[in-house]
Short mmCIF file of C-alpha atoms in Angstrom, two decimals:
data_model
loop_
_atom_site.label_atom_id
_atom_site.label_comp_id
_atom_site.label_asym_id
_atom_site.label_seq_id
_atom_site.Cartn_x
_atom_site.Cartn_y
_atom_site.Cartn_z
CA GLY L 173 0.02 0.02 0.03
CA GLN L 174 0.98 3.73 -0.18
CA GLN L 175 3.64 4.67 2.27
CA VAL L 176 5.07 7.91 3.35
CA MET L 177 8.47 7.63 5.10
CA GLN L 178 10.22 10.33 7.06
CA ILE L 179 13.74 10.42 8.37
CA PRO L 180 15.18 11.00 10.74
CA GLN L 181 12.81 9.75 13.49
CA TYR L 182 14.57 11.80 16.18
CA GLN L 183 16.80 14.82 15.90
CA HIS L 184 18.51 16.69 18.78
CA VAL L 185 20.19 19.90 18.11
CA GLN L 186 21.84 22.82 20.01
CA GLU L 187 19.86 26.03 19.87
CA GLY L 188 21.14 27.97 16.85
CA GLU L 189 22.05 24.97 14.74
CA ASP L 190 19.97 24.15 11.47
CA PHE L 191 17.53 21.07 11.24
CA THR L 192 16.23 19.24 8.17
CA THR L 193 13.61 16.49 8.00
CA TYR L 194 12.95 14.48 4.76
CA CYS L 195 9.88 12.90 3.53
CA ASN L 196 9.51 10.25 0.87
CA SER L 197 6.33 8.87 -0.71
CA SER L 198 5.97 5.51 -2.47
CA THR L 199 3.69 7.33 -4.92
CA THR L 200 3.53 10.49 -6.77
CA LEU L 201 1.59 13.10 -4.75
CA SER L 202 -0.86 15.80 -5.94
CA ASN L 203 0.32 17.88 -2.85
CA ILE L 204 2.29 17.44 0.31
CA GLN L 205 1.29 18.89 3.52
CA TRP L 206 3.40 19.63 6.78
CA TYR L 207 2.12 19.54 10.13
CA LYS L 208 3.67 20.53 13.55
CA GLN L 209 2.63 18.94 17.04
CA ARG L 210 4.15 20.54 19.99
CA PRO L 211 4.71 18.32 23.20
CA GLY L 212 1.27 17.72 24.65
CA GLY L 213 -0.53 19.29 21.78
CA HIS L 214 -2.24 18.19 18.69
CA PRO L 215 -0.99 18.30 14.96
CA VAL L 216 -1.32 21.81 13.47
CA PHE L 217 -1.18 22.59 9.77
CA LEU L 218 1.78 24.43 8.53
CA ILE L 219 1.77 24.58 4.86
CA GLN L 220 0.69 22.81 1.70
CA LEU L 221 2.92 22.39 -1.48
CA VAL L 222 1.28 21.74 -4.72
CA LYS L 223 3.74 22.35 -7.68
CA SER L 224 6.78 20.29 -8.79
CA GLY L 225 9.84 21.84 -7.27
CA GLU L 226 7.98 24.33 -5.30
CA VAL L 227 9.78 26.14 -2.35
CA LYS L 228 7.96 28.09 0.23
CA LYS L 229 9.30 29.80 3.31
CA GLN L 230 7.77 30.83 6.62
CA LYS L 231 10.29 32.91 8.51
CA ARG L 232 13.14 30.33 9.49
CA LEU L 233 11.32 27.34 7.90
CA THR L 234 11.83 26.43 4.22
CA PHE L 235 9.76 23.82 2.66
CA GLN L 236 10.46 21.98 -0.60
CA PHE L 237 8.52 19.76 -2.85
CA GLY L 238 10.57 17.54 -5.09
CA GLU L 239 10.64 17.62 -8.86
CA ALA L 240 9.04 14.24 -9.15
CA LYS L 241 6.46 15.08 -6.55
CA LYS L 242 7.51 12.14 -4.42
CA ASN L 243 9.65 13.72 -1.84
CA SER L 244 9.68 16.85 0.33
CA SER L 245 11.92 18.33 2.92
CA LEU L 246 11.36 20.97 5.79
CA HIS L 247 14.55 22.92 6.80
CA ILE L 248 14.67 25.06 9.91
CA THR L 249 17.44 27.72 10.13
CA ALA L 250 18.89 28.63 13.37
CA THR L 251 16.63 26.56 15.66
CA GLN L 252 15.12 28.07 18.61
CA THR L 253 13.48 26.24 21.66
CA THR L 254 10.07 27.20 20.20
CA ASP L 255 10.74 24.86 17.43
CA VAL L 256 10.54 21.85 19.66
CA GLY L 257 8.04 19.41 18.68
CA THR L 258 7.23 16.52 16.07
CA TYR L 259 6.95 17.49 12.37
CA PHE L 260 4.71 15.26 10.11
CA CYS L 261 4.51 15.28 6.44
CA ALA L 262 1.29 13.99 4.81
CA GLY L 263 -0.03 13.24 1.23
CA PRO L 264 -3.39 12.54 -0.04
CA GLY L 265 -4.31 8.85 0.00
CA THR L 266 -4.30 7.25 -3.52
CA GLN L 267 -6.67 4.29 -2.60
CA GLY L 268 -10.37 5.01 -2.55
CA GLY L 269 -11.40 8.64 -1.99
CA SER L 270 -8.86 11.52 -1.77
CA GLU L 271 -10.30 12.55 1.52
CA LYS L 272 -7.70 10.62 3.39
CA LEU L 273 -4.26 11.82 4.27
CA VAL L 274 -1.26 9.37 4.60
CA PHE L 275 1.01 10.65 7.44
CA GLY L 276 4.50 9.93 7.80
CA LYS L 277 5.57 8.87 11.30
CA GLY L 278 7.17 12.25 12.17
CA THR L 279 10.53 13.57 13.20
CA LYS L 280 10.80 14.51 16.80
CA LEU L 281 12.85 17.64 17.22
CA THR L 282 14.47 18.52 20.60
CA VAL L 283 16.51 21.72 20.96
CA ASN L 284 19.01 22.16 23.76
CA PRO L 285 19.22 25.69 25.02
CA ASP M 232 -10.81 29.78 12.63
CA VAL M 233 -11.70 26.17 12.39
CA LYS M 234 -12.62 24.53 15.81
CA VAL M 235 -12.52 20.91 16.65
CA THR M 236 -13.48 19.96 20.05
CA GLN M 237 -13.27 16.67 21.77
CA SER M 238 -15.47 15.66 24.72
CA SER M 239 -12.74 14.87 27.22
CA ARG M 240 -8.93 15.58 27.46
CA TYR M 241 -8.40 12.55 29.80
CA LEU M 242 -10.47 9.42 30.34
CA VAL M 243 -10.01 6.27 32.54
CA LYS M 244 -12.19 3.41 31.95
CA ARG M 245 -12.06 -0.30 32.97
CA THR M 246 -11.62 -3.33 30.74
CA GLY M 247 -14.78 -4.36 29.15
CA GLU M 248 -16.60 -1.04 29.47
CA LYS M 249 -18.26 0.67 26.52
CA VAL M 250 -16.51 3.90 25.77
CA PHE M 251 -17.81 6.94 23.78
CA LEU M 252 -15.46 9.49 22.46
CA GLU M 253 -17.22 12.46 20.68
CA CYS M 254 -15.90 15.11 18.25
CA VAL M 255 -17.59 18.26 17.09
CA GLN M 256 -16.47 20.60 14.40
CA ASP M 257 -17.93 24.01 13.65
CA MET M 258 -16.76 24.58 10.07
CA ASP M 259 -19.38 22.38 8.16
CA HIS M 260 -16.56 20.16 6.93
CA GLU M 261 -17.71 17.06 4.95
CA ASN M 262 -14.94 14.84 6.17
CA MET M 263 -14.14 13.70 9.70
CA PHE M 264 -11.44 11.29 10.95
CA TRP M 265 -10.44 9.35 14.01
CA TYR M 266 -6.87 8.53 14.70
CA ARG M 267 -4.85 6.95 17.44
CA GLN M 268 -1.41 8.00 18.36
CA ASP M 269 1.08 5.85 20.11
CA PRO M 270 4.93 6.48 20.71
CA GLY M 271 6.85 5.40 17.65
CA LEU M 272 3.82 4.58 15.67
CA GLY M 273 2.81 7.92 14.30
CA LEU M 274 -0.81 8.65 13.51
CA ARG M 275 -3.01 5.67 12.58
CA LEU M 276 -6.36 5.99 11.03
CA ILE M 277 -9.16 4.08 12.72
CA TYR M 278 -12.17 5.28 10.69
CA PHE M 279 -13.26 8.19 8.64
CA SER M 280 -16.53 9.62 7.35
CA TYR M 281 -17.19 11.56 4.25
CA ASP M 282 -20.76 12.49 4.85
CA VAL M 283 -23.53 11.98 7.36
CA LYS M 284 -24.27 8.26 8.06
CA MET M 285 -21.29 7.30 5.82
CA LYS M 286 -18.22 5.68 7.14
CA GLU M 287 -15.22 3.92 5.88
CA LYS M 288 -12.50 1.78 7.80
CA GLY M 289 -9.10 3.02 8.04
CA ASP M 290 -5.96 1.01 8.87
CA ILE M 291 -6.88 -0.29 12.35
CA PRO M 292 -10.61 -0.43 12.75
CA GLU M 293 -10.68 -3.65 14.88
CA GLY M 294 -12.33 -3.01 18.17
CA TYR M 295 -13.87 0.16 17.19
CA SER M 296 -17.12 1.41 15.62
CA VAL M 297 -18.22 5.02 14.72
CA SER M 298 -21.34 6.99 14.28
CA ARG M 299 -22.20 10.03 12.30
CA GLU M 300 -25.71 11.08 12.69
CA LYS M 301 -25.08 14.86 12.15
CA LYS M 302 -22.64 16.56 10.00
CA GLU M 303 -20.84 18.30 12.75
CA ARG M 304 -20.39 15.36 15.07
CA PHE M 305 -18.47 12.11 14.75
CA SER M 306 -18.28 9.70 17.63
CA LEU M 307 -15.87 6.77 18.30
CA ILE M 308 -17.11 3.77 20.21
CA LEU M 309 -15.07 1.07 21.82
CA GLU M 310 -17.46 -1.64 22.24
CA SER M 311 -15.56 -3.43 24.98
CA ALA M 312 -12.45 -1.46 26.03
CA SER M 313 -9.25 -3.46 26.42
CA THR M 314 -5.83 -2.42 27.83
CA ASN M 315 -4.31 -2.40 24.39
CA GLN M 316 -6.58 0.42 23.54
CA THR M 317 -4.94 2.68 26.04
CA SER M 318 -3.77 5.46 23.73
CA MET M 319 -4.14 9.22 22.59
CA TYR M 320 -7.20 9.63 20.39
CA LEU M 321 -7.23 12.45 17.96
CA CYS M 322 -10.23 13.62 15.75
CA ALA M 323 -9.75 15.76 12.57
CA SER M 324 -11.93 17.23 10.04
CA SER M 325 -11.40 18.48 6.48
CA GLY M 326 -13.36 19.92 3.63
CA ASP M 327 -12.25 23.36 3.49
CA ARG M 328 -13.02 25.38 0.19
CA VAL M 329 -9.57 26.48 -0.01
CA SER M 330 -7.77 23.16 0.59
CA ALA M 331 -10.12 20.18 0.60
CA ASP M 332 -7.85 17.76 2.28
CA THR M 333 -6.01 19.86 4.85
CA GLN M 334 -6.94 18.46 8.25
CA TYR M 335 -7.75 20.22 11.38
CA PHE M 336 -7.16 18.29 14.61
CA GLY M 337 -8.93 18.30 18.04
CA PRO M 338 -6.97 18.59 21.26
CA GLY M 339 -7.07 14.86 21.84
CA THR M 340 -8.31 12.46 24.36
CA ARG M 341 -5.88 10.49 26.46
CA LEU M 342 -7.62 7.32 27.23
CA THR M 343 -6.29 4.82 29.99
CA VAL M 344 -7.97 1.38 30.09
CA LEU M 345 -7.33 -0.28 33.46
#
């Protein structure tokens, strides 16, 4: 079945260091979405990428969608303690209706102040 | 702003009890979802609904059922709770005009089955 893989599963950085998480889909995606879950919280939508090769920025966060629309990355420049949490990527399901999202297992980021 | 609410943040039940988890969304979304989240396993889809009275099984439906009698409300039912159903349960909805499949999550219910 359709799979979305994320690496790494965990990442620990010193405050000020950069961080990148990678997402790979077994199928071509019409779009990819990124969510952030703070400790004790729930996933919150960050952004959606639709076009092949698309790059979007949100302050220190840079999101990329691969040319083949099968992979994506999230890069955080100069991490801060507020970046702590688990980052999930998700793509529309290809089986049955498109209402479903298939989520990666997430990358848990911890930041040492 | 989309608001998704869940009936309880924390719930403790005994093995064999029937458990109801309720979710309400206020954005007139067509789609609603129930996930469970366990450490190292990510978000696993239990059931989803794309319309009133319509439901489809997700990846792990065993031991669960759902009910959607009204568009805004989606209930998850554990017919006979077991200890391996101790988990965080997250409800979500989608169906925004701007991005149909972006999901908005509720705060979650942490269920403990003793």
